[in-house]
């Protein structure tokens, strides 16, 4: 089941790339919204940035293994 879900996720992720070229925004307010896949690229960069922040915060907020001993 886990392998099947992973395969489905990968298929949808790959299919979303060309879908970004065909889906129009209607009217873009900012200049970078006219670029195809601008939202996907910004989302990917934001996700990596959030992961780095989480790793940084976890480095000094995590407890040692023998905290309750």
mmCIF file of N, CA and C in Angstrom:
data_model
loop_
_atom_site.group_PDB
_atom_site.id
_atom_site.type_symbol
_atom_site.label_atom_id
_atom_site.label_comp_id
_atom_site.label_asym_id
_atom_site.label_seq_id
_atom_site.Cartn_x
_atom_site.Cartn_y
_atom_site.Cartn_z
ATOM 1 N N UNK A 1 0.824 -1.195 0.000
ATOM 2 C CA UNK A 1 0.000 0.000 0.000
ATOM 3 C C UNK A 1 0.868 1.260 0.000
ATOM 4 N N UNK A 2 1.961 1.230 0.786
ATOM 5 C CA UNK A 2 2.830 2.383 0.886
ATOM 6 C C UNK A 2 3.500 2.685 -0.460
ATOM 7 N N UNK A 3 3.922 1.625 -1.153
ATOM 8 C CA UNK A 3 4.566 1.807 -2.453
ATOM 9 C C UNK A 3 3.573 2.351 -3.472
ATOM 10 N N UNK A 4 2.326 1.911 -3.380
ATOM 11 C CA UNK A 4 1.291 2.384 -4.303
ATOM 12 C C UNK A 4 1.010 3.878 -4.101
ATOM 13 N N UNK A 5 0.932 4.314 -2.843
ATOM 14 C CA UNK A 5 0.700 5.732 -2.562
ATOM 15 C C UNK A 5 1.871 6.584 -3.033
ATOM 16 N N UNK A 6 3.076 6.068 -2.855
ATOM 17 C CA UNK A 6 4.256 6.801 -3.310
ATOM 18 C C UNK A 6 4.239 6.947 -4.832
ATOM 19 N N UNK A 7 3.850 5.887 -5.527
ATOM 20 C CA UNK A 7 3.775 5.936 -6.983
ATOM 21 C C UNK A 7 2.723 6.932 -7.445
ATOM 22 N N UNK A 8 1.571 6.916 -6.795
ATOM 23 C CA UNK A 8 0.506 7.867 -7.146
ATOM 24 C C UNK A 8 0.961 9.298 -6.904
ATOM 25 N N UNK A 9 1.641 9.537 -5.798
ATOM 26 C CA UNK A 9 2.141 10.874 -5.484
ATOM 27 C C UNK A 9 3.132 11.343 -6.541
ATOM 28 N N UNK A 10 4.044 10.470 -6.942
ATOM 29 C CA UNK A 10 5.042 10.842 -7.942
ATOM 30 C C UNK A 10 4.383 11.143 -9.286
ATOM 31 N N UNK A 11 3.399 10.341 -9.661
ATOM 32 C CA UNK A 11 2.695 10.572 -10.926
ATOM 33 C C UNK A 11 2.005 11.934 -10.920
ATOM 34 N N UNK A 12 1.308 12.256 -9.835
ATOM 35 C CA UNK A 12 0.633 13.554 -9.763
ATOM 36 C C UNK A 12 1.624 14.710 -9.697
ATOM 37 N N UNK A 13 2.743 14.515 -9.028
ATOM 38 C CA UNK A 13 3.757 15.566 -8.965
ATOM 39 C C UNK A 13 4.334 15.846 -10.348
ATOM 40 N N UNK A 14 4.595 14.783 -11.104
ATOM 41 C CA UNK A 14 5.138 14.962 -12.453
ATOM 42 C C UNK A 14 4.092 15.576 -13.380
ATOM 43 N N UNK A 15 2.835 15.173 -13.247
ATOM 44 C CA UNK A 15 1.780 15.726 -14.103
ATOM 45 C C UNK A 15 1.454 17.181 -13.767
ATOM 46 N N UNK A 16 1.763 17.609 -12.553
ATOM 47 C CA UNK A 16 1.467 18.990 -12.187
ATOM 48 C C UNK A 16 2.411 19.988 -12.856
ATOM 49 N N UNK A 17 3.574 19.522 -13.289
ATOM 50 C CA UNK A 17 4.530 20.427 -13.937
ATOM 51 C C UNK A 17 3.994 20.936 -15.269
ATOM 52 N N UNK A 18 3.579 20.075 -16.205
ATOM 53 C CA UNK A 18 3.021 20.633 -17.453
ATOM 54 C C UNK A 18 1.672 21.317 -17.240
ATOM 55 N N UNK A 19 0.953 20.943 -16.197
ATOM 56 C CA UNK A 19 -0.325 21.594 -15.927
ATOM 57 C C UNK A 19 -0.112 23.063 -15.570
ATOM 58 N N UNK A 20 1.028 23.388 -15.010
ATOM 59 C CA UNK A 20 1.340 24.775 -14.680
ATOM 60 C C UNK A 20 1.466 25.656 -15.911
ATOM 61 N N UNK A 21 1.848 25.063 -17.031
ATOM 62 C CA UNK A 21 1.962 25.834 -18.266
ATOM 63 C C UNK A 21 0.603 26.107 -18.903
ATOM 64 N N UNK A 22 -0.358 25.202 -18.703
ATOM 65 C CA UNK A 22 -1.659 25.336 -19.339
ATOM 66 C C UNK A 22 -2.672 26.086 -18.490
ATOM 67 N N UNK A 23 -2.471 26.132 -17.202
ATOM 68 C CA UNK A 23 -3.410 26.815 -16.318
ATOM 69 C C UNK A 23 -3.080 28.308 -16.302
ATOM 70 N N UNK A 24 -4.022 29.117 -16.639
ATOM 71 C CA UNK A 24 -3.801 30.552 -16.651
ATOM 72 C C UNK A 24 -4.216 31.189 -15.335
ATOM 73 N N UNK A 25 -3.613 32.307 -15.039
ATOM 74 C CA UNK A 25 -3.937 33.026 -13.810
ATOM 75 C C UNK A 25 -5.073 34.019 -14.010
ATOM 76 N N UNK A 26 -5.487 34.250 -15.219
ATOM 77 C CA UNK A 26 -6.519 35.250 -15.468
ATOM 78 C C UNK A 26 -5.899 36.623 -15.513
ATOM 79 N N UNK A 27 -5.687 37.201 -14.382
ATOM 80 C CA UNK A 27 -5.020 38.496 -14.318
ATOM 81 C C UNK A 27 -3.997 38.443 -13.193
ATOM 82 N N UNK A 28 -2.769 38.650 -13.546
ATOM 83 C CA UNK A 28 -1.695 38.621 -12.562
ATOM 84 C C UNK A 28 -1.447 40.036 -12.055
ATOM 85 N N UNK A 29 -1.238 40.144 -10.770
ATOM 86 C CA UNK A 29 -1.003 41.447 -10.163
ATOM 87 C C UNK A 29 0.481 41.783 -10.151
ATOM 88 N N UNK A 30 1.310 40.798 -9.840
ATOM 89 C CA UNK A 30 2.751 41.018 -9.762
ATOM 90 C C UNK A 30 3.424 40.484 -11.011
ATOM 91 N N UNK A 31 4.574 41.016 -11.379
ATOM 92 C CA UNK A 31 5.234 40.648 -12.619
ATOM 93 C C UNK A 31 5.689 39.198 -12.624
ATOM 94 N N UNK A 32 6.072 38.646 -11.463
ATOM 95 C CA UNK A 32 6.577 37.278 -11.444
ATOM 96 C C UNK A 32 5.458 36.246 -11.586
ATOM 97 N N UNK A 33 4.221 36.661 -11.436
ATOM 98 C CA UNK A 33 3.108 35.722 -11.605
ATOM 99 C C UNK A 33 2.852 35.402 -13.072
ATOM 100 N N UNK A 34 3.428 36.152 -13.980
ATOM 101 C CA UNK A 34 3.300 35.852 -15.401
ATOM 102 C C UNK A 34 4.208 34.690 -15.810
ATOM 103 N N UNK A 35 5.232 34.405 -15.024
ATOM 104 C CA UNK A 35 6.159 33.313 -15.344
ATOM 105 C C UNK A 35 5.491 31.972 -15.061
ATOM 106 N N UNK A 36 5.641 31.019 -15.986
ATOM 107 C CA UNK A 36 5.056 29.704 -15.729
ATOM 108 C C UNK A 36 5.761 29.025 -14.561
ATOM 109 N N UNK A 37 5.015 28.330 -13.749
ATOM 110 C CA UNK A 37 5.504 27.590 -12.586
ATOM 111 C C UNK A 37 6.087 28.478 -11.494
ATOM 112 N N UNK A 38 5.788 29.762 -11.492
ATOM 113 C CA UNK A 38 6.327 30.652 -10.467
ATOM 114 C C UNK A 38 5.833 30.229 -9.084
ATOM 115 N N UNK A 39 4.584 29.833 -8.986
ATOM 116 C CA UNK A 39 4.044 29.400 -7.703
ATOM 117 C C UNK A 39 4.676 28.107 -7.218
ATOM 118 N N UNK A 40 4.931 27.175 -8.131
ATOM 119 C CA UNK A 40 5.557 25.909 -7.758
ATOM 120 C C UNK A 40 6.995 26.117 -7.294
ATOM 121 N N UNK A 41 7.702 26.984 -7.978
ATOM 122 C CA UNK A 41 9.083 27.257 -7.587
ATOM 123 C C UNK A 41 9.118 27.957 -6.236
ATOM 124 N N UNK A 42 8.261 28.936 -6.044
ATOM 125 C CA UNK A 42 8.214 29.636 -4.760
ATOM 126 C C UNK A 42 7.800 28.685 -3.638
ATOM 127 N N UNK A 43 6.869 27.792 -3.917
ATOM 128 C CA UNK A 43 6.452 26.819 -2.912
ATOM 129 C C UNK A 43 7.565 25.860 -2.554
ATOM 130 N N UNK A 44 8.320 25.416 -3.535
ATOM 131 C CA UNK A 44 9.445 24.516 -3.270
ATOM 132 C C UNK A 44 10.529 25.183 -2.452
ATOM 133 N N UNK A 45 10.853 26.428 -2.805
ATOM 134 C CA UNK A 45 11.858 27.169 -2.040
ATOM 135 C C UNK A 45 11.358 27.415 -0.619
ATOM 136 N N UNK A 46 10.085 27.738 -0.479
ATOM 137 C CA UNK A 46 9.515 27.954 0.849
ATOM 138 C C UNK A 46 9.522 26.689 1.694
ATOM 139 N N UNK A 47 9.260 25.534 1.074
ATOM 140 C CA UNK A 47 9.276 24.275 1.812
ATOM 141 C C UNK A 47 10.677 23.949 2.321
ATOM 142 N N UNK A 48 11.680 24.150 1.465
ATOM 143 C CA UNK A 48 13.063 23.903 1.889
ATOM 144 C C UNK A 48 13.447 24.869 3.006
ATOM 145 N N UNK A 49 13.050 26.112 2.877
ATOM 146 C CA UNK A 49 13.344 27.114 3.907
ATOM 147 C C UNK A 49 12.712 26.728 5.249
ATOM 148 N N UNK A 50 11.461 26.269 5.221
ATOM 149 C CA UNK A 50 10.804 25.848 6.458
ATOM 150 C C UNK A 50 11.496 24.633 7.081
ATOM 151 N N UNK A 51 11.953 23.695 6.253
ATOM 152 C CA UNK A 51 12.669 22.537 6.790
ATOM 153 C C UNK A 51 13.975 22.949 7.457
ATOM 154 N N UNK A 52 14.675 23.909 6.867
ATOM 155 C CA UNK A 52 15.912 24.393 7.480
ATOM 156 C C UNK A 52 15.640 25.092 8.809
ATOM 157 N N UNK A 53 14.560 25.868 8.873
ATOM 158 C CA UNK A 53 14.194 26.532 10.126
ATOM 159 C C UNK A 53 13.853 25.502 11.191
ATOM 160 N N UNK A 54 13.118 24.449 10.824
ATOM 161 C CA UNK A 54 12.745 23.412 11.782
ATOM 162 C C UNK A 54 13.978 22.699 12.306
ATOM 163 N N UNK A 55 14.930 22.374 11.440
ATOM 164 C CA UNK A 55 16.152 21.712 11.882
ATOM 165 C C UNK A 55 16.945 22.616 12.819
ATOM 166 N N UNK A 56 16.976 23.905 12.518
ATOM 167 C CA UNK A 56 17.708 24.844 13.372
ATOM 168 C C UNK A 56 17.068 24.942 14.754
ATOM 169 N N UNK A 57 15.762 25.091 14.798
ATOM 170 C CA UNK A 57 15.063 25.210 16.083
ATOM 171 C C UNK A 57 15.147 23.904 16.863
ATOM 172 N N UNK A 58 15.046 22.769 16.185
ATOM 173 C CA UNK A 58 15.109 21.474 16.868
ATOM 174 C C UNK A 58 16.490 21.207 17.432
ATOM 175 N N UNK A 59 17.519 21.829 16.878
ATOM 176 C CA UNK A 59 18.874 21.578 17.364
ATOM 177 C C UNK A 59 19.083 22.087 18.787
ATOM 178 N N UNK A 60 18.386 23.131 19.187
ATOM 179 C CA UNK A 60 18.575 23.607 20.556
ATOM 180 C C UNK A 60 17.339 23.442 21.444
ATOM 181 N N UNK A 61 16.247 22.934 20.906
ATOM 182 C CA UNK A 61 15.076 22.696 21.754
ATOM 183 C C UNK A 61 14.857 21.228 22.076
ATOM 184 N N UNK A 62 15.565 20.321 21.386
ATOM 185 C CA UNK A 62 15.364 18.901 21.655
ATOM 186 C C UNK A 62 16.027 18.516 22.968
ATOM 187 N N UNK A 63 15.468 17.516 23.614
ATOM 188 C CA UNK A 63 15.975 17.063 24.904
ATOM 189 C C UNK A 63 16.915 15.894 24.707
ATOM 190 N N UNK A 64 17.800 15.732 25.654
ATOM 191 C CA UNK A 64 18.723 14.620 25.585
ATOM 192 C C UNK A 64 17.994 13.304 25.850
ATOM 193 N N UNK A 65 18.627 12.216 25.463
ATOM 194 C CA UNK A 65 17.991 10.907 25.583
ATOM 195 C C UNK A 65 17.703 10.526 27.027
ATOM 196 N N UNK A 66 18.566 10.913 27.947
ATOM 197 C CA UNK A 66 18.386 10.545 29.350
ATOM 198 C C UNK A 66 17.763 11.666 30.185
ATOM 199 N N UNK A 67 16.913 12.448 29.584
ATOM 200 C CA UNK A 67 16.316 13.586 30.277
ATOM 201 C C UNK A 67 15.474 13.176 31.460
ATOM 202 N N UNK A 68 14.695 12.111 31.332
ATOM 203 C CA UNK A 68 13.803 11.706 32.402
ATOM 204 C C UNK A 68 14.438 10.735 33.393
ATOM 205 N N UNK A 69 15.678 10.348 33.196
ATOM 206 C CA UNK A 69 16.324 9.395 34.121
ATOM 207 C C UNK A 69 16.820 10.047 35.382
#
